[in-house]
CSV table of C-alpha atoms and ligand atoms in Angstrom, one decimal:
chain,number,residue,atom,x,y,z
W,1,UNK,CA,17.0,13.0,-6.7
W,2,UNK,CA,19.6,10.9,-4.9
W,3,UNK,CA,21.8,14.0,-4.4
W,4,UNK,CA,18.8,16.1,-3.4
W,5,UNK,CA,18.1,13.7,-0.5
W,6,UNK,CA,21.5,14.6,0.9
W,7,UNK,CA,21.3,18.3,0.1
W,8,UNK,CA,17.8,19.2,1.1
W,9,UNK,CA,17.2,16.6,3.7
W,10,UNK,CA,13.5,16.2,3.0
W,11,UNK,CA,11.9,13.3,4.8
W,12,UNK,CA,12.1,10.1,2.9
W,13,UNK,CA,8.8,8.4,2.3
W,14,UNK,CA,8.5,4.8,1.0
W,15,UNK,CA,5.6,2.6,0.5
W,16,UNK,CA,4.6,-0.4,-1.7
W,17,UNK,CA,1.6,-2.3,-2.9
W,18,UNK,CA,1.1,-5.9,-4.1
W,19,UNK,CA,0.1,-6.3,-7.7
W,20,UNK,CA,-2.3,-9.1,-6.9
W,21,UNK,CA,-5.4,-7.3,-8.3
W,22,UNK,CA,-6.7,-3.9,-9.3
W,23,UNK,CA,-6.6,-1.8,-6.1
W,24,UNK,CA,-9.8,-1.5,-4.0
W,25,UNK,CA,-11.0,1.9,-2.7
W,26,UNK,CA,-9.6,0.6,0.6
W,27,UNK,CA,-6.1,0.5,-0.9
W,28,UNK,CA,-6.8,3.9,-2.4
W,29,UNK,CA,-8.2,5.7,0.6
W,30,UNK,CA,-5.9,3.9,3.1
W,31,UNK,CA,-2.7,4.3,1.2
W,32,UNK,CA,-2.5,5.5,-2.4
W,33,UNK,CA,-4.3,8.8,-1.9
W,34,UNK,CA,-1.8,9.6,0.9
W,35,UNK,CA,1.1,8.6,-1.4
W,36,UNK,CA,-0.1,11.2,-3.9
W,37,UNK,CA,-0.6,13.9,-1.1
W,38,UNK,CA,2.9,13.3,0.3
W,39,UNK,CA,4.6,13.1,-3.1
W,40,UNK,CA,5.1,16.8,-3.5
W,41,UNK,CA,6.9,17.7,-0.3
W,42,UNK,CA,9.0,14.6,0.4
W,43,UNK,CA,11.6,12.4,-1.2
W,44,UNK,CA,9.3,9.6,-2.1
W,45,UNK,CA,9.8,6.0,-3.3
W,46,UNK,CA,6.8,3.9,-4.4
W,47,UNK,CA,7.1,0.3,-5.4
W,48,UNK,CA,5.1,-2.5,-6.8
W,49,UNK,CA,5.8,-5.3,-4.3
W,50,UNK,CA,5.8,-8.1,-6.9
W,51,UNK,CA,8.1,-10.4,-4.8
W,52,UNK,CA,5.5,-10.4,-2.0
W,53,UNK,CA,2.9,-11.5,-4.5
W,54,UNK,CA,4.7,-14.8,-5.1
W,55,UNK,CA,3.6,-16.2,-1.7
W,56,UNK,CA,0.2,-17.0,-3.2
W,57,UNK,CA,1.6,-18.8,-6.3
W,58,UNK,CA,-0.1,-16.6,-8.9
W,59,UNK,CA,-0.3,-17.8,-12.5
W,60,UNK,CA,2.9,-16.4,-14.1
W,61,UNK,CA,1.5,-14.8,-17.2
W,62,UNK,CA,-1.3,-13.2,-15.1
W,63,UNK,CA,1.2,-11.9,-12.5
W,64,UNK,CA,3.3,-10.3,-15.2
W,65,UNK,CA,0.3,-8.5,-16.6
W,66,UNK,CA,-0.8,-7.5,-13.1
W,67,UNK,CA,2.7,-6.0,-12.4
W,68,UNK,CA,2.4,-3.8,-15.5
W,69,UNK,CA,-1.1,-2.8,-14.5
W,70,UNK,CA,-0.1,-1.9,-11.0
W,71,UNK,CA,2.9,0.1,-12.2
W,72,UNK,CA,0.6,1.9,-14.7
W,73,UNK,CA,-1.9,2.5,-11.8
W,74,UNK,CA,0.8,4.2,-9.8
W,75,UNK,CA,1.6,6.5,-12.6
W,76,UNK,CA,-2.1,7.1,-13.2
W,77,UNK,CA,-2.5,8.3,-9.7
W,78,UNK,CA,-0.3,11.3,-10.7
W,79,UNK,CA,2.9,10.2,-9.0
W,80,UNK,CA,5.4,12.0,-11.1
W,81,UNK,CA,8.2,9.5,-12.0
W,82,UNK,CA,10.7,12.3,-12.4
W,83,UNK,CA,10.1,13.8,-8.9
W,84,UNK,CA,9.5,10.5,-7.2
W,85,UNK,CA,11.1,7.1,-7.6
W,86,UNK,CA,8.4,4.7,-8.9
W,87,UNK,CA,9.8,1.2,-9.3
W,88,UNK,CA,9.2,-2.5,-9.3
W,89,UNK,CA,10.6,-4.3,-6.3
W,90,UNK,CA,12.0,-7.4,-8.1
W,91,UNK,CA,14.0,-5.1,-10.5
W,92,UNK,CA,16.2,-4.0,-7.6
W,93,UNK,CA,18.0,-7.2,-6.4
W,94,UNK,CA,19.1,-5.5,-3.1
W,95,UNK,CA,15.6,-6.1,-1.7
W,96,UNK,CA,16.0,-9.9,-1.7
W,97,UNK,CA,19.6,-9.7,-0.6
W,98,UNK,CA,19.0,-7.5,2.4
W,99,UNK,CA,15.9,-9.6,3.3
W,100,UNK,CA,18.1,-12.7,3.7
W,101,UNK,CA,20.5,-10.8,6.0
W,102,UNK,CA,17.5,-9.5,8.0
W,103,UNK,CA,16.0,-13.0,8.2
W,104,UNK,CA,19.0,-13.9,10.3
W,105,UNK,CA,18.2,-11.0,12.6
W,106,UNK,CA,14.5,-11.9,13.0
W,107,UNK,CA,13.3,-14.2,15.7
W,108,UNK,CA,11.0,-17.1,14.7
W,109,UNK,CA,8.7,-16.2,17.6
W,110,UNK,CA,8.2,-12.6,16.6
W,111,UNK,CA,7.4,-13.5,12.9
W,112,UNK,CA,5.0,-16.1,14.2
W,113,UNK,CA,3.0,-13.5,16.1
W,114,UNK,CA,2.1,-11.5,13.0
W,115,UNK,CA,-1.7,-11.5,12.7
W,116,UNK,CA,-1.6,-11.4,8.9
W,117,UNK,CA,0.6,-14.5,8.9
W,118,UNK,CA,-1.9,-16.2,11.2
W,119,UNK,CA,-4.9,-15.2,9.1
W,120,UNK,CA,-3.4,-16.1,5.9
W,121,UNK,CA,-2.2,-19.5,7.1
W,122,UNK,CA,-5.7,-20.2,8.2
W,123,UNK,CA,-7.2,-19.1,4.9
W,124,UNK,CA,-4.7,-20.9,2.8
W,125,UNK,CA,-3.9,-23.9,4.9
W,126,UNK,CA,-2.7,-25.9,1.9
W,127,UNK,CA,0.0,-23.4,1.1
W,128,UNK,CA,1.7,-22.1,4.2
W,129,UNK,CA,5.1,-21.5,2.6
W,130,UNK,CA,8.2,-20.1,4.2
W,131,UNK,CA,7.8,-17.0,2.0
W,132,UNK,CA,4.5,-16.2,3.7
W,133,UNK,CA,6.3,-16.5,7.0
W,134,UNK,CA,9.2,-14.3,6.0
W,135,UNK,CA,7.0,-11.8,4.3
W,136,UNK,CA,7.3,-9.0,6.9
W,137,UNK,CA,11.1,-9.4,6.8
W,138,UNK,CA,11.1,-8.6,3.0
W,139,UNK,CA,8.9,-5.7,3.8
W,140,UNK,CA,11.4,-4.5,6.4
W,141,UNK,CA,14.1,-4.7,3.8
W,142,UNK,CA,12.0,-2.6,1.4
W,143,UNK,CA,11.8,0.1,3.9
W,144,UNK,CA,15.2,0.0,5.6
W,145,UNK,CA,17.1,0.0,2.3
W,146,UNK,CA,16.0,3.6,1.7
W,147,UNK,CA,16.4,4.8,5.3
W,148,UNK,CA,12.7,5.8,5.1
W,149,UNK,CA,11.3,8.3,7.7
W,150,UNK,CA,7.7,7.6,7.0
W,151,UNK,CA,5.7,4.7,5.5
W,152,UNK,CA,2.2,5.6,4.5
W,153,UNK,CA,0.0,2.5,4.9
W,154,UNK,CA,-3.4,1.4,6.0
W,155,UNK,CA,-4.0,0.3,9.6
W,156,UNK,CA,-3.6,-3.4,8.7
W,157,UNK,CA,0.1,-2.9,8.1
W,158,UNK,CA,0.9,-1.3,11.5
W,159,UNK,CA,2.1,-4.5,13.0
W,160,UNK,CA,4.5,-5.0,10.0
W,161,UNK,CA,5.9,-1.6,10.6
W,162,UNK,CA,6.5,-2.4,14.2
W,163,UNK,CA,8.4,-5.6,13.4
W,164,UNK,CA,10.5,-3.6,10.8
W,165,UNK,CA,11.4,-1.2,13.6
W,166,UNK,CA,12.2,-4.1,15.9
W,167,UNK,CA,14.4,-5.8,13.4
W,168,UNK,CA,16.3,-2.5,12.6
W,169,UNK,CA,16.7,-1.8,16.2
W,170,UNK,CA,18.1,-5.3,17.0
W,171,UNK,CA,20.5,-5.0,14.0
W,172,UNK,CA,21.7,-1.5,15.0
W,173,UNK,CA,22.3,-2.7,18.6
W,174,UNK,CA,24.2,-5.7,17.6
W,175,UNK,CA,26.2,-4.4,14.6
W,176,UNK,CA,26.2,-0.6,15.1
W,177,UNK,CA,24.0,2.1,13.6
W,178,UNK,CA,22.9,1.0,10.1
W,179,UNK,CA,19.2,1.6,9.6
W,180,UNK,CA,16.9,4.5,10.4
W,181,UNK,CA,13.8,3.4,12.4
W,182,UNK,CA,10.8,4.2,10.2
W,183,UNK,CA,7.5,5.7,11.4
W,184,UNK,CA,4.1,4.5,10.0
W,185,UNK,CA,2.0,7.2,8.5
W,186,UNK,CA,-1.7,6.2,8.9
W,187,UNK,CA,-4.3,8.7,7.9
W,188,UNK,CA,-7.2,9.5,10.2
W,189,UNK,CA,-9.8,8.8,7.5
W,190,UNK,CA,-9.9,5.7,5.4
W,191,UNK,CA,-7.2,3.8,7.3
W,192,UNK,CA,-9.5,0.8,7.4
W,193,UNK,CA,-12.2,0.7,4.8
W,194,UNK,CA,-14.5,-2.1,5.5
W,195,UNK,CA,-16.3,-4.6,3.3
W,196,UNK,CA,-19.6,-3.3,1.9
W,197,UNK,CA,-21.3,-6.7,2.6
W,198,UNK,CA,-19.8,-7.4,6.1
W,199,UNK,CA,-18.7,-4.1,7.6
W,200,UNK,CA,-17.0,-5.8,10.5
W,201,UNK,CA,-14.4,-7.2,8.0
W,202,UNK,CA,-11.7,-5.2,6.1
W,203,UNK,CA,-12.4,-4.6,2.5
W,204,UNK,CA,-10.0,-6.9,0.7
W,205,UNK,CA,-8.8,-7.5,-2.9
W,206,UNK,CA,-9.4,-11.2,-2.5
W,207,UNK,CA,-12.9,-11.2,-1.0
W,208,UNK,CA,-15.0,-13.9,-2.8
W,209,UNK,CA,-18.2,-11.9,-2.5
W,210,UNK,CA,-18.2,-9.7,-5.7
W,211,UNK,CA,-20.2,-7.0,-4.1
W,212,UNK,CA,-18.0,-6.7,-1.0
W,213,UNK,CA,-15.2,-4.6,-2.6
W,214,UNK,CA,-15.1,-1.7,-5.0
W,215,UNK,CA,-12.2,-1.7,-7.4
W,216,UNK,CA,-10.6,1.4,-8.8
W,217,UNK,CA,-11.5,0.5,-12.4
W,218,UNK,CA,-15.0,-0.8,-11.8
W,219,UNK,CA,-17.4,0.9,-14.2
W,220,UNK,CA,-19.5,3.7,-12.7
W,221,UNK,CA,-22.7,1.5,-13.1
W,222,UNK,CA,-21.1,-1.3,-11.1
W,223,UNK,CA,-19.9,1.1,-8.4
W,224,UNK,CA,-23.4,2.4,-8.1
W,225,UNK,CA,-24.8,-1.1,-7.8
W,226,UNK,CA,-22.3,-2.1,-5.2
W,227,UNK,CA,-23.0,0.9,-3.0
W,228,UNK,CA,-26.8,0.5,-3.4
W,229,UNK,CA,-26.5,-3.0,-2.0
W,230,UNK,CA,-24.2,-2.1,0.8
W,231,UNK,CA,-25.2,-3.5,4.2
W,232,UNK,CA,-26.4,-0.9,6.7
W,233,UNK,CA,-28.8,-1.0,9.7
W,234,UNK,CA,-32.4,-0.3,10.4
W,235,UNK,CA,-32.2,3.1,12.1
W,236,UNK,CA,-32.4,5.0,8.8
W,237,UNK,CA,-30.4,7.9,10.2
W,238,UNK,CA,-27.0,9.0,8.8
W,239,UNK,CA,-24.9,9.4,11.9
W,240,UNK,CA,-21.6,8.1,13.1
W,241,UNK,CA,-22.1,5.9,16.2
W,242,UNK,CA,-21.1,2.6,17.8
W,243,UNK,CA,-22.9,-0.4,16.4
W,244,UNK,CA,-23.5,1.3,13.0
W,245,UNK,CA,-20.6,-0.3,11.2
W,246,UNK,CA,-22.1,-0.1,7.7
W,247,UNK,CA,-23.0,3.6,8.0
W,248,UNK,CA,-19.8,4.5,9.7
W,249,UNK,CA,-17.9,2.8,6.8
W,250,UNK,CA,-19.9,4.7,4.2
W,251,UNK,CA,-19.4,8.0,6.1
W,252,UNK,CA,-15.6,7.3,6.2
W,253,UNK,CA,-15.6,6.6,2.4
W,254,UNK,CA,-17.6,9.7,1.7
W,255,UNK,CA,-15.4,11.8,4.0
W,256,UNK,CA,-12.2,10.3,2.3
W,257,UNK,CA,-13.5,11.4,-1.1
W,258,UNK,CA,-15.0,14.8,-0.2
W,259,UNK,CA,-12.9,16.0,2.7
W,260,UNK,CA,-16.1,16.6,4.7
W,261,UNK,CA,-16.1,15.9,8.5
W,262,UNK,CA,-18.6,13.6,10.0
W,263,UNK,CA,-20.7,16.5,11.5
W,264,UNK,CA,-21.0,18.1,8.1
W,265,UNK,CA,-22.0,14.7,6.6
W,266,UNK,CA,-24.7,14.3,9.3
W,267,UNK,CA,-26.0,17.7,8.6
W,268,UNK,CA,-26.1,17.2,4.8
W,269,UNK,CA,-28.2,14.0,5.2
W,270,UNK,CA,-30.4,15.2,8.0
W,271,UNK,CA,-34.0,13.9,7.3
W,272,UNK,CA,-32.8,11.9,4.3
W,273,UNK,CA,-32.8,8.1,4.0
W,274,UNK,CA,-30.0,5.7,3.4
W,275,UNK,CA,-31.0,5.4,-0.3
W,276,UNK,CA,-30.1,9.0,-1.0
W,277,UNK,CA,-26.9,8.7,1.0
W,278,UNK,CA,-25.7,5.6,-0.7
W,279,UNK,CA,-26.2,7.2,-4.2
W,280,UNK,CA,-24.2,10.3,-3.1
W,281,UNK,CA,-21.4,8.1,-1.7
W,282,UNK,CA,-21.2,6.2,-5.0
W,283,UNK,CA,-21.2,9.4,-7.0
W,284,UNK,CA,-18.4,10.8,-4.8
W,285,UNK,CA,-16.3,7.7,-5.3
W,286,UNK,CA,-16.9,7.7,-9.1
W,287,UNK,CA,-15.9,11.3,-9.3
W,288,UNK,CA,-12.8,10.8,-7.1
W,289,UNK,CA,-11.4,7.9,-9.2
W,290,UNK,CA,-12.4,9.0,-12.6
W,291,UNK,CA,-9.1,10.7,-13.5
W,292,UNK,CA,-7.1,7.7,-12.3
W,293,UNK,CA,-9.1,5.4,-14.5
W,294,UNK,CA,-8.8,7.7,-17.5
W,295,UNK,CA,-5.0,8.1,-17.0
W,296,UNK,CA,-4.6,4.3,-16.5
W,297,UNK,CA,-6.3,3.5,-19.9
W,298,UNK,CA,-4.0,6.0,-21.6
W,299,UNK,CA,-0.8,4.8,-20.0
W,300,UNK,CA,-1.5,1.1,-20.5
W,301,UNK,CA,-1.5,1.7,-24.3
W,302,UNK,CA,2.1,2.7,-24.2
W,303,UNK,CA,4.0,-0.4,-23.1
W,304,UNK,CA,7.4,1.1,-24.2
W,305,UNK,CA,7.0,4.1,-22.0
W,306,UNK,CA,6.0,1.9,-19.1
W,307,UNK,CA,9.0,-0.3,-19.4
W,308,UNK,CA,11.4,2.5,-19.8
W,309,UNK,CA,10.0,4.4,-16.8
W,310,UNK,CA,10.2,1.2,-14.7
W,311,UNK,CA,13.8,0.6,-15.7
W,312,UNK,CA,14.8,4.2,-14.9
W,313,UNK,CA,12.9,3.9,-11.5
W,314,UNK,CA,14.8,0.7,-10.7
W,315,UNK,CA,18.1,2.2,-11.6
W,316,UNK,CA,17.5,5.2,-9.3
W,317,UNK,CA,16.2,3.1,-6.5
W,318,UNK,CA,19.0,0.6,-7.0
W,319,UNK,CA,21.7,3.2,-6.5
W,320,UNK,CA,20.3,4.2,-3.1
W,321,UNK,CA,19.5,0.6,-2.0
W,322,UNK,CA,23.1,-0.5,-3.0
W,323,UNK,CA,24.6,2.0,-0.5
W,324,UNK,CA,22.6,0.6,2.4
W,325,UNK,CA,23.1,-3.0,1.4
W,326,UNK,CA,26.9,-2.5,1.2
W,327,UNK,CA,26.8,-0.9,4.7
W,328,UNK,CA,24.8,-3.9,6.1
W,329,UNK,CA,27.0,-6.5,4.4
W,330,UNK,CA,30.1,-4.8,5.8
W,331,UNK,CA,28.6,-4.7,9.3
W,332,UNK,CA,27.8,-8.4,9.3
W,333,UNK,CA,31.3,-9.4,8.0
W,334,UNK,CA,30.7,-10.0,4.4
W,335,UNK,CA,33.2,-9.0,1.7
W,336,UNK,CA,32.0,-5.8,0.0
W,337,UNK,CA,32.7,-4.1,-3.3
W,338,UNK,CA,35.6,-1.6,-3.2
H,1,TYM,P1,-1.3,-4.4,0.2
H,1,TYM,O1,-0.9,-4.6,-1.2
H,1,TYM,O2,-2.2,-5.5,0.8
H,1,TYM,O3,-2.1,-3.1,0.4
H,1,TYM,C1,-1.6,-1.9,-0.1
H,1,TYM,C2,-1.9,-0.7,0.9
H,1,TYM,O4,-3.4,-0.6,1.0
H,1,TYM,C3,-3.7,-0.6,2.4
H,1,TYM,N1,-5.0,-1.3,2.6
H,1,TYM,C4,-6.1,-0.7,3.1
H,1,TYM,N2,-6.3,0.5,3.7
H,1,TYM,C5,-7.5,0.8,4.2
H,1,TYM,N3,-8.5,0.0,4.1
H,1,TYM,C6,-8.4,-1.3,3.6
H,1,TYM,N4,-9.5,-2.1,3.5
H,1,TYM,C7,-7.1,-1.6,3.1
H,1,TYM,N5,-6.7,-2.8,2.5
H,1,TYM,C8,-5.4,-2.5,2.2
H,1,TYM,C9,-2.6,-1.4,3.1
H,1,TYM,O5,-2.5,-1.1,4.4
H,1,TYM,C10,-1.4,-1.0,2.3
H,1,TYM,O6,-0.9,0.2,2.8
H,1,TYM,N6,2.8,-5.8,2.6
H,1,TYM,C11,2.1,-4.7,1.9
H,1,TYM,C12,2.9,-4.2,0.7
H,1,TYM,C13,4.3,-3.8,1.0
H,1,TYM,C14,4.7,-2.6,1.7
H,1,TYM,C15,6.2,-2.7,1.7
H,1,TYM,C16,4.1,-1.6,2.3
H,1,TYM,C17,5.4,-4.5,0.7
H,1,TYM,N7,6.5,-3.8,1.1
H,1,TYM,C18,6.9,-1.7,2.3
H,1,TYM,C19,4.8,-0.6,2.9
H,1,TYM,C20,6.2,-0.6,2.9
H,1,TYM,C21,0.8,-5.2,1.4
H,1,TYM,O7,0.6,-6.3,1.3
H,1,TYM,O8,-0.1,-4.2,1.1
């Protein structure tokens, strides 16, 4: 694939996901589904961002298991590890190395303005570590190492993409052209899936309310229960409108799973109540993720295959990353390999 990138010049797509829990349908509709859609026509790299997960001090044995599970999830989505490079971030040392160089080209003030940093520092006031602060710089390194053209993410990562571009631009201006400026790819539908219990808040892996988020490997019964208890409004009319956050969210989820537009959804549920609608949304979600769940269970049984595939992915990613790292090291005045 590395040679194909040069020969065919397909756009390079890179994205990553933290292994901190089983993905939610927010992660799925906002990012993973687009990864799969883009994976046929682009040169894609997809990573498990395990270094990013260290900022919250996960329990080590649990983290290791979660890394395996997330890697298996990526394969279970149908991302072909031969056509795409599917890898684990910490297995490619260039990420941490470039991150340090980029730290020195990132201004304290711009990192401090990141809303995710501000939110997380408030939520975890007892653990505001330097890693949390430098998190977007590591993310910039992930992207810039591969000269990515597009980065498919949910809306919450837009600001991190902007800082990645700013860092790349500053570096290029000071040291000469080194990094391509990446573009975010944010889908129209599902870019911000909201909590089922408080539809003014983003659906999050770490929500403490167990009915707020739907996880990719929840049982069909549990998914049905969660949707049935989703918060809506008192109008009892399925239509997309301001002030109907709960229904708007369910319509977006339904649209993301079925491909139907909001007009079509409104017509389908004309004269029907929210009860019917919620059941249909739950059924559509269950159907959509069933193959991923089945593949996941199969793949997790074969640890040897998982490890071997991850090692191959890391080697292929590492070869590309190394080239950019060498270039960056040279530009800043470090001694590089001959
Ligand atoms: P993470 O692990 O929090 O989320 C993975 C992806 O899921 C998207 N997402 C959502 N989309 C729609 N609705 C939601 N409720 C929702 N919640 C999450 C996120 O936008 C993301 O695309 N820092 C990144 C991981 C990362 C990365 C990178 C991404 C590390 N290096 C390089 C792109 C490129 C993160 O924490 O995502």
